[in-house]
Coordinates of C-alpha atoms and ligand atoms in Angstrom, one line a residue:
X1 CA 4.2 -7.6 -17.0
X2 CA 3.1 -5.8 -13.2
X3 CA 0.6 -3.4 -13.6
X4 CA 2.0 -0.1 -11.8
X5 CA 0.1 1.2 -9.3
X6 CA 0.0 4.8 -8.1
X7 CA -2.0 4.4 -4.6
X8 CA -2.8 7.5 -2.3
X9 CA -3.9 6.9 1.5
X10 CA -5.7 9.8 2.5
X11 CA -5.4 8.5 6.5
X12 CA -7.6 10.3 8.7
X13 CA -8.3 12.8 6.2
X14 CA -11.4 14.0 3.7
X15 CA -14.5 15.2 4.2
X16 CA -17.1 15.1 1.3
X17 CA -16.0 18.9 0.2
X18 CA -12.9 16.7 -0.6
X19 CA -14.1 14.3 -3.3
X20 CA -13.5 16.9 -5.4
X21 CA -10.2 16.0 -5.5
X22 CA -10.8 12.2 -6.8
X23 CA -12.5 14.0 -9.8
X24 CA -9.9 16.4 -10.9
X25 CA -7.8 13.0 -11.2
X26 CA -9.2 11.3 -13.6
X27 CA -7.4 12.5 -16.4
X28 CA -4.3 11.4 -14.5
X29 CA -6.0 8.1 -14.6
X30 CA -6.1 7.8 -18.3
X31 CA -2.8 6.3 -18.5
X32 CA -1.5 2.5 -18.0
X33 CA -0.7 2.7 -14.5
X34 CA -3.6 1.7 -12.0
X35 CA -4.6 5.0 -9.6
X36 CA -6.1 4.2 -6.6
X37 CA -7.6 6.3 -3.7
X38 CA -7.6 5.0 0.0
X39 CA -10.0 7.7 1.5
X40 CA -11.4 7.5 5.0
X41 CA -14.5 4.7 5.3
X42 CA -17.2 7.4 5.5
X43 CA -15.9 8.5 2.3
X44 CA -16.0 5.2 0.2
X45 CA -19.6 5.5 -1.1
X46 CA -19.6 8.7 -2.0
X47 CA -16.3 8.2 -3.9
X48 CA -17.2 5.4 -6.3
X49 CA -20.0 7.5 -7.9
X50 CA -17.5 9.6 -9.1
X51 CA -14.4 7.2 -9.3
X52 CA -14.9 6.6 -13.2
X53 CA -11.0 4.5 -13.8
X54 CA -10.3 5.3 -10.4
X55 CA -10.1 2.4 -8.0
X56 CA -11.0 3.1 -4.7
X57 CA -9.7 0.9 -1.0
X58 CA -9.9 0.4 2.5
X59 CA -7.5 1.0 5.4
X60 CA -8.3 -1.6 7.6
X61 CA -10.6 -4.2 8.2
X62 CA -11.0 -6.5 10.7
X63 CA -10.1 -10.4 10.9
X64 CA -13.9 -11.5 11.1
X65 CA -16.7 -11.0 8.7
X66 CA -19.3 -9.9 11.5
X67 CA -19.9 -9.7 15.1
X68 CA -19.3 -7.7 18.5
X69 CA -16.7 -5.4 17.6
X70 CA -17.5 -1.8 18.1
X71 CA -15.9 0.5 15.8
X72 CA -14.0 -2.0 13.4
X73 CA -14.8 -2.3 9.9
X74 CA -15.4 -5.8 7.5
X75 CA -13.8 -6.2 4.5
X76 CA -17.8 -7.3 3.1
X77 CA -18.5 -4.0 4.2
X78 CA -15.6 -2.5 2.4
X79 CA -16.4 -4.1 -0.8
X80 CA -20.3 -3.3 -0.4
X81 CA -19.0 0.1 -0.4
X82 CA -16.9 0.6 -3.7
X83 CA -13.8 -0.9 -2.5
X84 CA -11.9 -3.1 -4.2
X85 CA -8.6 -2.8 -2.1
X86 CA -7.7 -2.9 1.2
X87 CA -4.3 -1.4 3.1
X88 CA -3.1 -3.7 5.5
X89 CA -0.8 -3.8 8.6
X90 CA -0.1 0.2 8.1
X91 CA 2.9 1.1 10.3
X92 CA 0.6 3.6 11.6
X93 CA -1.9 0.8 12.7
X94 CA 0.9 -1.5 14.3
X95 CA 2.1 1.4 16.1
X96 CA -1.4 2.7 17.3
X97 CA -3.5 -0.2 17.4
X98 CA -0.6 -2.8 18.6
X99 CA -1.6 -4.8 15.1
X100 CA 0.5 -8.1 15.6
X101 CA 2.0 -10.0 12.3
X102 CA -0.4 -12.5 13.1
X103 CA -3.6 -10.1 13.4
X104 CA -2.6 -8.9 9.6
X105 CA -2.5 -12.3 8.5
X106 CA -6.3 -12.5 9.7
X107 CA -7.1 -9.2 8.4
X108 CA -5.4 -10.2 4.6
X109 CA -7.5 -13.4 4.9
X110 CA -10.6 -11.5 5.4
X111 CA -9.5 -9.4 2.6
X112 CA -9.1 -12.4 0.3
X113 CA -12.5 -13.9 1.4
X114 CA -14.6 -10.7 0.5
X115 CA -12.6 -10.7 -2.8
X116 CA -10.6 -7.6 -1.9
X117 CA -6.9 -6.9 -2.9
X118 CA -4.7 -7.0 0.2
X119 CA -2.4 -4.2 0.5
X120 CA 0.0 -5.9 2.9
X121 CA 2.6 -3.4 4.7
X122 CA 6.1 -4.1 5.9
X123 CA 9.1 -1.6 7.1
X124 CA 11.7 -0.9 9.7
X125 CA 12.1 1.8 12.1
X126 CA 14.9 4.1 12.1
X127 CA 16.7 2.1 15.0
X128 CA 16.3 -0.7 12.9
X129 CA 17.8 0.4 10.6
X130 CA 20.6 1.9 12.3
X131 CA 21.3 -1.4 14.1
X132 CA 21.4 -2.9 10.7
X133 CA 18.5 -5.2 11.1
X134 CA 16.3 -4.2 8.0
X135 CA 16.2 -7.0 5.8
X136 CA 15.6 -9.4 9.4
X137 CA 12.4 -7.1 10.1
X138 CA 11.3 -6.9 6.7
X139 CA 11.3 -11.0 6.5
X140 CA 10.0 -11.5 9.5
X141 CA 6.9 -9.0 8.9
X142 CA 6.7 -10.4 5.6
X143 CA 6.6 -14.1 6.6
X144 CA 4.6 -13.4 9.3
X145 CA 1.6 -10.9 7.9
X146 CA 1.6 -12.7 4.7
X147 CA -0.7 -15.8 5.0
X148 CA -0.3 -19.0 2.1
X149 CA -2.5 -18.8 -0.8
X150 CA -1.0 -14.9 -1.9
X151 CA -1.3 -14.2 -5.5
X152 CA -0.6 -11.3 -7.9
X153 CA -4.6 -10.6 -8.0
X154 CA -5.1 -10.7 -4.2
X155 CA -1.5 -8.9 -2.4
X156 CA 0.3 -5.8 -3.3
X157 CA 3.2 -5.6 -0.9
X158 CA 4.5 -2.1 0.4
X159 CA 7.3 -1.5 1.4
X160 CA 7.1 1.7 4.0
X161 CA 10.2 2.1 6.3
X162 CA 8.8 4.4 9.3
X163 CA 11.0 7.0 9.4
X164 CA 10.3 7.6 5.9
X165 CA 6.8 8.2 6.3
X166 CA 5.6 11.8 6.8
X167 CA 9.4 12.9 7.6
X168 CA 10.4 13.9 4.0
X169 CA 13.2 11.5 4.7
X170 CA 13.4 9.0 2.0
X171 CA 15.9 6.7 1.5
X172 CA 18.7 6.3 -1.0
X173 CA 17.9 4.4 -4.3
X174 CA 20.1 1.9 -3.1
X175 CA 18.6 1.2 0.0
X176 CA 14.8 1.1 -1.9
X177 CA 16.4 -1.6 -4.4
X178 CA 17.7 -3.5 -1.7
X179 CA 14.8 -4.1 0.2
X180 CA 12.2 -4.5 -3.2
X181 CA 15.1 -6.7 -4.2
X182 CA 15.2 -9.0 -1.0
X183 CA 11.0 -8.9 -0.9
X184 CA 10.9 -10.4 -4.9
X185 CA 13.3 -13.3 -3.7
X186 CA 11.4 -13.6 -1.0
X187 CA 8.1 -13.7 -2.4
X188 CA 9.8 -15.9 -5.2
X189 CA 11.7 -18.6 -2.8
X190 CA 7.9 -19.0 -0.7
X191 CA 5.4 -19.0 -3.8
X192 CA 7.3 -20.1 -6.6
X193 CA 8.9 -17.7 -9.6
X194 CA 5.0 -17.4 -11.3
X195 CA 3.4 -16.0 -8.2
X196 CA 6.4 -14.3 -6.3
X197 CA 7.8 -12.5 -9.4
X198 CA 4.1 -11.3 -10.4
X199 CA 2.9 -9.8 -7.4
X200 CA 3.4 -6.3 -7.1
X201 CA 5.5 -4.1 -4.5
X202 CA 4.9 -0.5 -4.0
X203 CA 7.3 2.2 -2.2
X204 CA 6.0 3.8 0.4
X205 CA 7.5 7.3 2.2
X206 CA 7.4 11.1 1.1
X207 CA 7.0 9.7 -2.4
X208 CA 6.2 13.5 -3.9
X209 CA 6.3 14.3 -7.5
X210 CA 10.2 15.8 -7.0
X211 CA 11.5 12.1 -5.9
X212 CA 8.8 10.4 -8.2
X213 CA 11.3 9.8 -11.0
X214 CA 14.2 8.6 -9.5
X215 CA 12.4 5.9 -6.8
X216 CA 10.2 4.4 -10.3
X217 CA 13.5 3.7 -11.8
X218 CA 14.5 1.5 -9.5
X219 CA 14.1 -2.4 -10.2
X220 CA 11.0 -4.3 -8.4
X221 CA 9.3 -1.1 -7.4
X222 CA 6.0 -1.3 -9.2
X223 CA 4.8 1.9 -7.4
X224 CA 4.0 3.9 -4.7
X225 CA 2.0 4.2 -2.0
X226 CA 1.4 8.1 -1.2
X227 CA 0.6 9.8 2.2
X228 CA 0.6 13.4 1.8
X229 CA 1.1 13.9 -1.2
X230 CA -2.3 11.9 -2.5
X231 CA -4.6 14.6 -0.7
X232 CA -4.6 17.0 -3.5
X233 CA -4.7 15.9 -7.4
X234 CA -2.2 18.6 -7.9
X235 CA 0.2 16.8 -6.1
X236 CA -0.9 13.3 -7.2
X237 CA -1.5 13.7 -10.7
X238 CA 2.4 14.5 -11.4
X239 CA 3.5 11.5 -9.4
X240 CA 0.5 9.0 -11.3
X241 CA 2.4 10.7 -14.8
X242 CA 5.7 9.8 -13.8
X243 CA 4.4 6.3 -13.2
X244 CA 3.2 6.4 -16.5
X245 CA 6.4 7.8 -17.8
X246 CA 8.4 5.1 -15.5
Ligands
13P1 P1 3.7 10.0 3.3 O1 3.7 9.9 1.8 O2 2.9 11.2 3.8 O3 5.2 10.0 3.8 O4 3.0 8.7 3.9 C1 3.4 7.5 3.4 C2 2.4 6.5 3.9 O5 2.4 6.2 5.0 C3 1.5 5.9 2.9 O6 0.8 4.8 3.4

């Protein structure tokens, strides 16, 4: 059995006034499914005195443990900080910060080293989509960011197509089982049935507690990853409990 996983990535958002807001969901995380919080780095300290059930994560670290690299982030110091996750290869970071395939395969690496869990991020544009190239983007992210030695305990995949994300566009059920669908067999046909049907894949994009329901009921999606909607326990908490209810 998966372990679902109800994950919020605050982004650039949060401010200590905000922790409050981890607190008020830890009722939500009474139930089976896992609740995690991504908050911003300078929050990460601050947040695991008060996590309680809550797991807490990183959005990015960098491909090397240490060194000359002004404003980056290690996954050591990640972990040293409460994490026990990291989000990896973000759409927003490939678009932003150029991340190549190749970079993320460093950065999961890392990850793995400092004995984080590597939330590893695939998805297609909208033009991808609308050229019908999904599945080809999504394998060659996959193949590509994902490095060898994956297991259920180190990777969560998330599937996030970017014109999802933020737009309150989501896609049809169909399209979600589709792509989760093609990931498992992916993940299956490169690390055998034991790891690639173990390791977890979350949904990604304007997950809110209306469309909750209906994307958990779709076959190989073990989750969600939440933008938006993670940013107030109000919002979360009904999304964690239709996890639960999933
Ligand atoms: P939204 O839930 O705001 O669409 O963001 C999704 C996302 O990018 C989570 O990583």
């Amino acid at each position: 059995m998966r372990r679902k996983l109800a994950a919020g990535n605050w982004k650039m958002n949060g401010l200590p006034s905000d922790l409050s807001e981890v607190s008020e969901l830890q009722t939500a995380a009474q139930g089976d499914a896992e609740v995690l919080i991504c908050p911003p780095a300078t929050l990460l300290t601050s947040a695991s005195a008060q996590a309680g059930k809550i797991a807490l994560g990183g959005q990015d670290c960098h491909g090397e443990s240490s060194g000359a690299h002004t404003g980056d982030i290690s996954a050591d110091m990640l972990k040293s900080a409460g994490a026990t996750y990291v989000i990896l290869g973000h759409s927003e970071r490939r678009a932003d910060h150029g991340e190549t395939d190749a970079r993320i395969a460093d950065k999961t690496r890392a990850a793995w080293t400092a004995g984080l869990t590597a939330i590893v991020c695939v998805g297609e544009t909208l033009d991808d989509r609308e050229s019908g190239a999904t599945l080809d983007i999504v394998g060659t992210q996959l193949a590509g960011s994902l490095p060898d030695g994956a297991s259920a305990q180190n990777t969560v995949l998330a599937y996030e197509p970017v014109w999802a994300i933020g737009t309150g566009k989501v896609p049809t059920t169909a399209q979600i089982g589709e792509v989760h669908d093609f990931i498992r067999q992916s993940l299956i046909t490169r690390f055998g049935n034991d790891t690639g049907s173990m390791i977890r894949i979350l949904y990604g994009g304007s997950v809110k507690a209306s469309n909750a329901k209906e994307i958990f009921a779709v076959k190989d999606v073990d989750g969600a990853l939440v933008g938006g909607a993670s940013l107030k326990a109000a919002d979360f908490a009904p999304i964690v409990a239709a996890l639960n209810a999933a």
